[in-house]
Coordinates of C-alpha atoms in Angstrom, one line a residue:
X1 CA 62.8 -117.4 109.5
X2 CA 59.4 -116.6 108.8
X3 CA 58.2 -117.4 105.9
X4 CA 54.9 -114.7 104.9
X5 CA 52.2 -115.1 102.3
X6 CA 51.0 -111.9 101.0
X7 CA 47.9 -111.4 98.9
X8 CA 48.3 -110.1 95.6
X9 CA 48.9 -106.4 94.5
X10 CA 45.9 -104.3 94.9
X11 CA 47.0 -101.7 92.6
X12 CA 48.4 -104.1 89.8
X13 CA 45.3 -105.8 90.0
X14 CA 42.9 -102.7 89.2
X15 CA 45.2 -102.1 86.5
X16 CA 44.7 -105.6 85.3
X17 CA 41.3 -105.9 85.2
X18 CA 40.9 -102.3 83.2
X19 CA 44.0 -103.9 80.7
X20 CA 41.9 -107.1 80.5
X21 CA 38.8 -105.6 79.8
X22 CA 40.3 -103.3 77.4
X23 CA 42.0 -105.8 75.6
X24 CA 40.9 -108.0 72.2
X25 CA 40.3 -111.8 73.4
X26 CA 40.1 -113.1 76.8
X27 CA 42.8 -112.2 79.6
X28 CA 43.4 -114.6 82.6
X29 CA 45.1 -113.2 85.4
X30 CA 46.3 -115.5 88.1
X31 CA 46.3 -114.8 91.6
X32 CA 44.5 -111.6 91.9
X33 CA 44.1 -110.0 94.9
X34 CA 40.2 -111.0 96.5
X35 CA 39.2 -107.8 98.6
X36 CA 36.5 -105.6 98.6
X37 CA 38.4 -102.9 96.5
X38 CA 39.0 -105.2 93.5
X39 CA 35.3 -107.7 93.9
X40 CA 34.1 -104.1 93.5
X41 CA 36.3 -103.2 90.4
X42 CA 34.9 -106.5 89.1
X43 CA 31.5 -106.0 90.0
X44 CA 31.9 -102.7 88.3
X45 CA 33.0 -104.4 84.8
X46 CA 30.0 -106.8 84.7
X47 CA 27.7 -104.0 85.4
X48 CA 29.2 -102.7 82.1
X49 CA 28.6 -104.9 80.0
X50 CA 32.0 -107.2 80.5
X51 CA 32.5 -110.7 81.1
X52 CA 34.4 -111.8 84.2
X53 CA 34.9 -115.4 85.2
X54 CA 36.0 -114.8 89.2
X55 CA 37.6 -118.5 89.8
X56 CA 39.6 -119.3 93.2
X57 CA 43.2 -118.6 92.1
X58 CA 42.3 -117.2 88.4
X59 CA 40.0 -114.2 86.8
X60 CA 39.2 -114.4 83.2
X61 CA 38.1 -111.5 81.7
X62 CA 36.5 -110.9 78.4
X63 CA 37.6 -108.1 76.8
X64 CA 36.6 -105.1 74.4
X65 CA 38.8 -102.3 72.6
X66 CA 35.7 -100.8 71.7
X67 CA 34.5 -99.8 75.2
X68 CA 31.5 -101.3 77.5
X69 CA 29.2 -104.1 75.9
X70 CA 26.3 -102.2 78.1
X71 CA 24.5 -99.0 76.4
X72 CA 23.6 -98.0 79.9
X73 CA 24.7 -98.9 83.6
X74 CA 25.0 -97.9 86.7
X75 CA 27.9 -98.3 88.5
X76 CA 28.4 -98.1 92.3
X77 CA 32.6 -98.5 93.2
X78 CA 32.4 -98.8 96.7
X79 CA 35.1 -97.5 98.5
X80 CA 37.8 -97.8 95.4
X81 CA 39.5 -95.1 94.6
X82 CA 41.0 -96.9 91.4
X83 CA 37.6 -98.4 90.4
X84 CA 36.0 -94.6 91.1
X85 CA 39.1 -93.1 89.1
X86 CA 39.6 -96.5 86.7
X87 CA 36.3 -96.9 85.0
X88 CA 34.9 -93.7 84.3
X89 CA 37.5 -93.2 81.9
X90 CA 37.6 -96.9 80.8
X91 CA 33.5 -96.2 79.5
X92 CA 34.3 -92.7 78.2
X93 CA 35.8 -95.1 75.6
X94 CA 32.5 -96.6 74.6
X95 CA 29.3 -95.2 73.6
X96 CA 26.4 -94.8 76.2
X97 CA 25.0 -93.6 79.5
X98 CA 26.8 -94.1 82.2
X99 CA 26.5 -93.1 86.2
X100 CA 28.7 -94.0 88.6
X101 CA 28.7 -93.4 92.7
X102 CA 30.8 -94.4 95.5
X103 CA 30.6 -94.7 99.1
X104 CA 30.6 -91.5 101.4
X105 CA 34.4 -92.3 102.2
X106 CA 34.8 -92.2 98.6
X107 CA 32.6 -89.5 97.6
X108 CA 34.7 -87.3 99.8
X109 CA 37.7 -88.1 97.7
X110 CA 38.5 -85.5 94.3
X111 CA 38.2 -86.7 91.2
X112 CA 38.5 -83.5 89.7
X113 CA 41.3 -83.6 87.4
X114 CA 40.3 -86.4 85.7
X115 CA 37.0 -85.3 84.8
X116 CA 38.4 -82.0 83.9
X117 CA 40.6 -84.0 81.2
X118 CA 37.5 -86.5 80.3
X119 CA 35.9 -82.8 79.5
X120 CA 39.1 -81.9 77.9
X121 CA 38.9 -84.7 75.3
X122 CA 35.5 -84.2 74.4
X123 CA 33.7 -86.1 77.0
X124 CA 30.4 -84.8 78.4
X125 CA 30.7 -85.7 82.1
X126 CA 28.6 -84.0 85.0
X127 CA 29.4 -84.1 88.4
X128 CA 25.8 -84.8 90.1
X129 CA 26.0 -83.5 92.8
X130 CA 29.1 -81.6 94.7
X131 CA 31.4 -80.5 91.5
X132 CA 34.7 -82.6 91.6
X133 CA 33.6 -85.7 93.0
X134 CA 31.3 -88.4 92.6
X135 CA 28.2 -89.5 91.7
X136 CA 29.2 -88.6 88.0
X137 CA 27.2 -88.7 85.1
X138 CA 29.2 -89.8 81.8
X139 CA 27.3 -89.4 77.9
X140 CA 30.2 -91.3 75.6
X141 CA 30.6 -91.6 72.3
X142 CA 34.3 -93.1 71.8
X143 CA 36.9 -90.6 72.0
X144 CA 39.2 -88.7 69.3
X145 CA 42.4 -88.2 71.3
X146 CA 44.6 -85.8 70.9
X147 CA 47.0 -83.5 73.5
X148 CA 46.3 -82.6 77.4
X149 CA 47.6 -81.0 80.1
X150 CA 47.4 -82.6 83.7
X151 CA 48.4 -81.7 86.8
X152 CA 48.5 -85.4 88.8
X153 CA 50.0 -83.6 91.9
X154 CA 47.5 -85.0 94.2
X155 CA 47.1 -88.3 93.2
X156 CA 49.3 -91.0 90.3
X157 CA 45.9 -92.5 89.3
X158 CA 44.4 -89.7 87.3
X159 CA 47.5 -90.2 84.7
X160 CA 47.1 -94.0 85.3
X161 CA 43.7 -93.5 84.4
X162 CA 44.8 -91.7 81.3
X163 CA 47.3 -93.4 79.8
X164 CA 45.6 -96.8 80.1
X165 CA 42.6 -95.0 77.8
X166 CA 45.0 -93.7 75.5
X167 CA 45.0 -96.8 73.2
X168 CA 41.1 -96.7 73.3
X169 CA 41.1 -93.5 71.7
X170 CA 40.8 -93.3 67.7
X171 CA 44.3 -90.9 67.8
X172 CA 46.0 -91.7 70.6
X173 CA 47.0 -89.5 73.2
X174 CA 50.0 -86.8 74.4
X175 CA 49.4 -86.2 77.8
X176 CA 52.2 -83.3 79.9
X177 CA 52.4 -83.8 83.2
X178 CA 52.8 -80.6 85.4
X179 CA 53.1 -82.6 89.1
X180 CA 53.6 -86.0 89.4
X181 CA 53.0 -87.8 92.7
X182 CA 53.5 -91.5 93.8
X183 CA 55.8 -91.3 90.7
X184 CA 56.4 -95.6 91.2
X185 CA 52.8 -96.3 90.4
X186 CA 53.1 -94.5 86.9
X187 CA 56.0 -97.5 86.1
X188 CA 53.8 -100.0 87.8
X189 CA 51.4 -98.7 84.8
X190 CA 53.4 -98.8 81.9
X191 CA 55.2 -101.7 82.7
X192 CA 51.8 -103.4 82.4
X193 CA 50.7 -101.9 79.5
X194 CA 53.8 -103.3 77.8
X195 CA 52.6 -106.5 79.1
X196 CA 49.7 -106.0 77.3
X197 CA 51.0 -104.9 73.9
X198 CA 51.4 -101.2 74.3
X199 CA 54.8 -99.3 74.4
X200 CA 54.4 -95.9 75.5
X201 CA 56.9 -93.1 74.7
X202 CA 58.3 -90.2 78.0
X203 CA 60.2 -87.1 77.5
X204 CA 60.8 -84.3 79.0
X205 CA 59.7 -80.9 78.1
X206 CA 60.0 -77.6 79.9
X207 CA 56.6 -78.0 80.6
X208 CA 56.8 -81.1 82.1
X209 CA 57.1 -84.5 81.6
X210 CA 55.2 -85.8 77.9
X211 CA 54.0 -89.2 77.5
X212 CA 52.7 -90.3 73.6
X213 CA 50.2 -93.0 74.4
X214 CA 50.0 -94.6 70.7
X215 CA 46.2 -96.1 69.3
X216 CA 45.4 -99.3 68.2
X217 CA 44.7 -101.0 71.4
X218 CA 45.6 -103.9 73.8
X219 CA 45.8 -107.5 73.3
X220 CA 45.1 -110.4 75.7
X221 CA 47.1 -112.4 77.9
X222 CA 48.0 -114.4 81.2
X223 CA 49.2 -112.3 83.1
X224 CA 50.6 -113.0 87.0
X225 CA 49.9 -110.7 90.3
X226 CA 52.5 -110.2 92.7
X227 CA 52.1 -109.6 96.2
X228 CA 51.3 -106.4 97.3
X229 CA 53.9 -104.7 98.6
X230 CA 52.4 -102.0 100.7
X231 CA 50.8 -105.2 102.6
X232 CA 54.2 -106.6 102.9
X233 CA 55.1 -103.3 104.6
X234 CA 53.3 -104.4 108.0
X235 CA 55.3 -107.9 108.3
X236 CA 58.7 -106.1 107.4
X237 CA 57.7 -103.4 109.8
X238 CA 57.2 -106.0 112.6
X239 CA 60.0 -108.3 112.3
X240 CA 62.3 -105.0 112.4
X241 CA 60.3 -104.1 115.8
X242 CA 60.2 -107.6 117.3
X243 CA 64.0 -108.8 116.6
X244 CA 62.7 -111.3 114.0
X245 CA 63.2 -112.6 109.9
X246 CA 60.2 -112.5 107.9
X247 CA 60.4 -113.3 104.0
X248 CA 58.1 -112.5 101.5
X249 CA 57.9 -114.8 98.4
X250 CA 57.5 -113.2 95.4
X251 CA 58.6 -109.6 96.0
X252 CA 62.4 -109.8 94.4
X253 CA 64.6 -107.2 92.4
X254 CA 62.1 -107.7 89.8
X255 CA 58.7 -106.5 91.5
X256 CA 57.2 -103.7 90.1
X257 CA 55.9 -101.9 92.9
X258 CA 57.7 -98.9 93.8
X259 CA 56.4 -99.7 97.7
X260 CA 59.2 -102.4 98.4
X261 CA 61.5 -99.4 98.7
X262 CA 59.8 -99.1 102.3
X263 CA 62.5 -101.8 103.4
X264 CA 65.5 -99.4 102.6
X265 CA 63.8 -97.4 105.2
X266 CA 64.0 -100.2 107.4
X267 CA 67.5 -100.8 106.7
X268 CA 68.3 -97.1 107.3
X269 CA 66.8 -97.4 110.8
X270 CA 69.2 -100.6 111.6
X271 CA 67.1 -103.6 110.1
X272 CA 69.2 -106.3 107.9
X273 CA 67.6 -106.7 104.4
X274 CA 68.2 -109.3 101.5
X275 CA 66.6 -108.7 98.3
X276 CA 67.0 -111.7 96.2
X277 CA 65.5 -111.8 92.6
X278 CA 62.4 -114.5 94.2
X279 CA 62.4 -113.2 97.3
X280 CA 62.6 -109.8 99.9
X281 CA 63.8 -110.9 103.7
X282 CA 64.1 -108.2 106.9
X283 CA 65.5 -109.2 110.0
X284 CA 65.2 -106.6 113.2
X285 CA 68.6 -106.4 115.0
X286 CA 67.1 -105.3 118.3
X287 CA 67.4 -101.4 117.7
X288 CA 65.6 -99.0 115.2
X289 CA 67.4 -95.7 114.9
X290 CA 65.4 -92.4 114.7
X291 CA 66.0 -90.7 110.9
X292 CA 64.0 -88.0 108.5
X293 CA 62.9 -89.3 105.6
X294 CA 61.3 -88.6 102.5
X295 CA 58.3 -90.6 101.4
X296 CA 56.4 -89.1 98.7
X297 CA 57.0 -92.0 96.1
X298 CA 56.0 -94.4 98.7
X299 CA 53.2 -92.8 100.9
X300 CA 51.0 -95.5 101.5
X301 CA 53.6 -97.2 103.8
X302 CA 53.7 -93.7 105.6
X303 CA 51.3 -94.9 108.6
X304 CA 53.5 -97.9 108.6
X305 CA 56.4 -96.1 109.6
X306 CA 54.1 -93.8 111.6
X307 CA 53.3 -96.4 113.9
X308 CA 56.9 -97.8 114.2
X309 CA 58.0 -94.7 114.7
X310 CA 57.6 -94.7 118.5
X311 CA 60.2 -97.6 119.2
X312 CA 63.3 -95.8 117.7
X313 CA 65.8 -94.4 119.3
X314 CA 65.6 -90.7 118.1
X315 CA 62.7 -89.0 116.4
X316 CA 61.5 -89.5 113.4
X317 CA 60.2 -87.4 110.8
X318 CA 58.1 -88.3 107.4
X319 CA 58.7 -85.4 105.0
X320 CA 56.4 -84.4 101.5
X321 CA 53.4 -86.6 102.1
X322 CA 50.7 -83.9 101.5
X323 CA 48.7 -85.9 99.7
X324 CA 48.1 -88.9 102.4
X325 CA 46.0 -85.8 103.1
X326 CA 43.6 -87.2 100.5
X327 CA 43.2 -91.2 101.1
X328 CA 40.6 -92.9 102.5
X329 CA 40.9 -90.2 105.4
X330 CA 43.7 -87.9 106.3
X331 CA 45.9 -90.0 106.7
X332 CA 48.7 -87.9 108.6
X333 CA 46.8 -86.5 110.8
X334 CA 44.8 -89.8 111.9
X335 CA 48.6 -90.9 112.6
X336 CA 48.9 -87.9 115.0
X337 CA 45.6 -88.4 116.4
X338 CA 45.8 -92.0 117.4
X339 CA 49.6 -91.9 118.6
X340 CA 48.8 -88.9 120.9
X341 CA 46.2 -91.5 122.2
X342 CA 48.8 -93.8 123.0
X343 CA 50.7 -91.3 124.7
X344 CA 53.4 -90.8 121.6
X345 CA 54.6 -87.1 121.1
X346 CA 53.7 -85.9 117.6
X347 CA 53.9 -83.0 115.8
X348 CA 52.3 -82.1 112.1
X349 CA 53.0 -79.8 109.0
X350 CA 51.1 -79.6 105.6
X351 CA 53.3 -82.3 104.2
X352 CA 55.2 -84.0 107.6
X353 CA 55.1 -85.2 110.8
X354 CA 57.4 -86.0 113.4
X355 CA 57.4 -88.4 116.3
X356 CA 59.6 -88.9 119.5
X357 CA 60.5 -92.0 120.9
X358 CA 58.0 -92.7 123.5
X359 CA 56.6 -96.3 125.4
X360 CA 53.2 -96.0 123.6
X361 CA 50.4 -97.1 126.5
X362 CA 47.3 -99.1 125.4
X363 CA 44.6 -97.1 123.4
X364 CA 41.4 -97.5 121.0
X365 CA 42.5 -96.7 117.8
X366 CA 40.4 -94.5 115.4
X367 CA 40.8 -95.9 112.2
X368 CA 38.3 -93.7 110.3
X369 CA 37.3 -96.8 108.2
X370 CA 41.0 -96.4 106.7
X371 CA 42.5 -100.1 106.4
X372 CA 46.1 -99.1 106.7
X373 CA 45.2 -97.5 110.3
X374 CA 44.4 -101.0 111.3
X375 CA 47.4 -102.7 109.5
X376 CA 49.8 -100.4 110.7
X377 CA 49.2 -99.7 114.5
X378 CA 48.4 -103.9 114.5
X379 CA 52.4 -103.4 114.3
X380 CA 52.8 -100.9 117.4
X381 CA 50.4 -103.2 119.3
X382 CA 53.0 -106.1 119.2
X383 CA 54.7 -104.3 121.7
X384 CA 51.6 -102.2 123.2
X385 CA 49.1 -104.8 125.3
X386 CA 45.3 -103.2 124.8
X387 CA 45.8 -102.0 121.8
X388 CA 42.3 -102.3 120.3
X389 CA 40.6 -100.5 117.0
X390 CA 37.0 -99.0 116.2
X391 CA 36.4 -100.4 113.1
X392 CA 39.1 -103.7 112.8
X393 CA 36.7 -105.3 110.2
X394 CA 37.5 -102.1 107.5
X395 CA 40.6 -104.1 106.4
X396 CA 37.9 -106.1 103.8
X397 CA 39.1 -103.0 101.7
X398 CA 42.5 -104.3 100.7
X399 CA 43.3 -108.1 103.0
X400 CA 40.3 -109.9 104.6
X401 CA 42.3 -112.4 106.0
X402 CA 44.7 -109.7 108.0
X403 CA 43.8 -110.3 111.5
X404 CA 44.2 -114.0 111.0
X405 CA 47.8 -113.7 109.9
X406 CA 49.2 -111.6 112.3
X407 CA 47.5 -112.9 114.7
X408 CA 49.5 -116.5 113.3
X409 CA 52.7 -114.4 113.0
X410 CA 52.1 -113.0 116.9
X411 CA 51.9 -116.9 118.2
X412 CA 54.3 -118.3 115.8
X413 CA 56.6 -115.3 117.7
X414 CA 55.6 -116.3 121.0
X415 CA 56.5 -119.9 120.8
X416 CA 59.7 -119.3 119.8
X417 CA 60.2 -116.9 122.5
X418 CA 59.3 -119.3 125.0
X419 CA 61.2 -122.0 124.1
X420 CA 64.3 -119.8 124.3

C-alpha cells in the first residue's frame, strides 16, 4: 500500500482566507494549501488592507467585519478564479476604491453574474474594459442587503461569493438560485461558514432554491484544511490504471469536498475502494470497465477520467459538463484535442464526450496553461512512454510539488515491479 500526501484543499482554502478575513479577531488556519492560486488570494488580502501571517504549516489572518482596512488598492489575482470571483465581493463590503485585474487566462473567464448581483445590491462596479470580465472597477460603500435573483448555472462560485458576503451586509441577504452547478462546492461553503459562526437557512421555492444568509458577521477560529480532493483524483486514478493501492490520509466519510465522489467512479469501472472515516484507499484490480457517467457535481475530475478513459474496456462517456467549457481553458475539448494526439478516438457534444478504448501512442500534450491537463494525462503517461507536456511547470496554479510525487509514486511502482 501506498501511502499519498496530498496538499491541502484549494477551494476550502480560498474560502478560508475570505472567512478569516471576514471575521472579528484573528483566524489561524493550519495546513493551507501553498500554490500560486491561494499566495495570490493572500497577496490579494494584504493589498487590501488585511493582515496575513503566511508561516510553514499555519496562516494567521487578521480579520475585519467591516470590510478592507485599505481606502484604495489595486488588486491583481493572477490566474484565480476564486480570488477574481472571492474578493471583489469581499471589498464591496467596505468602503473605498477598488480595481482588480487578472491574468489573460483569467480575464477570459465571465464574471458576469456576480457583478450583475454586486450592481443588484447597490454596488457601483464597472467592467473596464470587455463587459463581463475583468479588470473591474469597484466604488463601495458597505452594503444594505436585501433579496436577489442568481442564475449560478455556469459556475458554484458566484453563490459562494455571495453567501459568504451575506453576513457583511447591514440586512442580510435572500439569494434564489435559478441553476446551480458544481452543487458540492455550495456545502463545502456552508459547512464552513458554520465553522465560522454562521448558520444559513435553504428552501425550496418554485423559483428555485432560496438561501437566507442572516447579518451580524463571522467570528474567528482555528480552523484545519483537508486535502484536496480533486488532487487526490490523479493518484486514485493511477493506482486503478497500474493494478496498485494508494491511500490518502485525511480524505474520510467526513471530508467535505464533493470531489471524493470521483472514486465511486472508480469503483463503477472495477477499482476496490475503502472509505474509512481517516482515510480513502483505491486499489486497481487489473481491468477498468467502459461506463457513461454523469459528472456535473464533480467536473473538475472530468479530465481525470478523460485521460483514463483510454485503458477501459468499453467506451466511455462523460455526460452534463458544459461548463468545463469555462475553466482555465475549455476543458473538454483540450481532452479531445490532446487524446486524438495520442491516437485515442474521441468524440464531443455541448456538454459530453466519449472515448473508445484505444493503446494511446506517445504525444506532446497541449495543456493550454490548464494544471489539470498536466495532472491528468501524467496518469495516461504511466502507461504511454513519451508522453511529454508544453507547459509542465503551469501546475504552480494548484500543486508545485506534482511532478516530484509522481514521479516518487512512478519509482516506488517500479521497484516493486521488479522485485516481483
Amino acid at each position: 500500500m501506498t501511502i499519498v500526501d496530498v496538499p491541502g484543499s484549494k477551494s476550502i482554502t480560498a474560502r478560508a482566507l475570505f472567512l478569516a478575513a471576514a471575521a472579528e479577531g484573528t483566524t489561524t488556519l493550519v495546513r493551507p494549501l501553498l500554490s500560486d492560486d491561494t499566495e495570490g488570494f493572500a497577496e490579494g488580502l494584504l493589498a487590501l488592507g488585511y493582515r496575513v501571517e503566511r508561516r510553514p504549516d499555519r496562516w494567521l489572518v487578521q480579520g475585519s467585519p467591516t470590510g478592507p482596512a485599505a481606502r484604495e488598492a489595486r488588486v491583481y489575482c493572477r490566474d484565480g478564479a476564486t480570488t477574481a470571483r472571492f474578493l471583489p465581493a469581499l471589498a464591496a463590503a467596505g468602503r473605498g476604491d477598488f480595481r482588480f485585474d487578472a491574468s489573460a487566462q483569467m480575464r477570459r473567464r465571465p464574471v458576469a453574474p456576480l457583478t450583475r448581483a454586486l450592481r443588484g445590491l447597490g454596488v457601483e462596479v464597472r467592467h473596464l474594459e470587455a463587459e463581463g470580465h475583468h479588470p473591474l472597477g469597484i466604488t463601495a460603500d458597505g452594503i444594505e442587503g436585501g433579496e436577489l435573483t442568481l442564475d449560478a448555472g455556469e459556475s458554484s462560485q458566484y453563490l459562494t461569493a455571495l453567501l459568504m458576503l451575506g453576513p457583511l451586509t447591514r440586512q442580510g441577504l435572500r439569494i434564489t438560485v435559478t441553476r446551480l452547478v458544481s452543487a458540492p462546492y455550495v456545502e463545502i461553503t456552508l459547512a464552513m461558514m458554520r465553522a465560522f459562526g454562521v448558520e444559513v437557512e435553504r428552501r425550496d421555492s418554485p423559483e428555485g432554491e432560496v438561501f437566507d444568509v442572516p447579518p451580524g458577521g463571522y467570528r474567528a477560529t482555528t480552523y484545519a484544511i483537508e486535502p484536496d480532493a480533486s488532487t487526490a483524483s490523479y493518484f486514485f486514478a493511477a493506482a486503478a490504471l497500474m493494478g496498485h493501492e494508494v491511500t490518502v490520509a485525511g480524505l474520510g466519510r467526513g471530508a467535505l469536498q464533493g470531489d471524493l465522489r470521483f472514486v465511486e467512479v472508480l469503483e463503477r469501472m472495477g477499482a476496490r475502494v475503502r472509505v474509512t472515516d481517516e482515510a480513502t484507499t483505491v486499489a486497481g484490480t487489473g481491468t477498468l470497465d467502459g461506463l457513461t457517467v454523469n459528472m456535473r457535481d464533480v467536473s473538475d475530475t472530468m479530465p481525470t477520467l478523460a485521460a483514463l478513459a483510454p485503458f477501459a474496456s468499453g467506451p466511455v462517456r462523460i455526460e452534463d459538463v458544459a461548463n468545463t467549457r469555462v475553466k482555465e481553458c475549455d476543458r473538454l475539448e483540450a481532452c479531445a484535442e490532446n487524446l486524438r494526439r495520442m491516437g485515442v478516438p474521441v468524440r464531443t457534444g455541448p456538454d459530453w464526450i466519449e472515448i473508445d478504448p484505444a493503446a494511446p501512442g506517445p504525444a506532446e500534450i497541449a495543456t493550454h496553461g490548464d494544471h489539470r491537463m498536466v495532472m491528468s494525462f501524467a496518469v495516461a503517461s504511466l502507461r504511454t512512454p513519451g508522453v511529454t507536456f508544453d507547459d509542465p511547470g503551469c501546475v504552480r496554479k494548484t500543486f508545485p510539488g506534482f511532478h516530484e510525487a509522481f514521479a516518487a509514486l512512478r519509482e516506488q511502482w517500479q521497484g516493486l515491479a521488479a522485485r516481483r
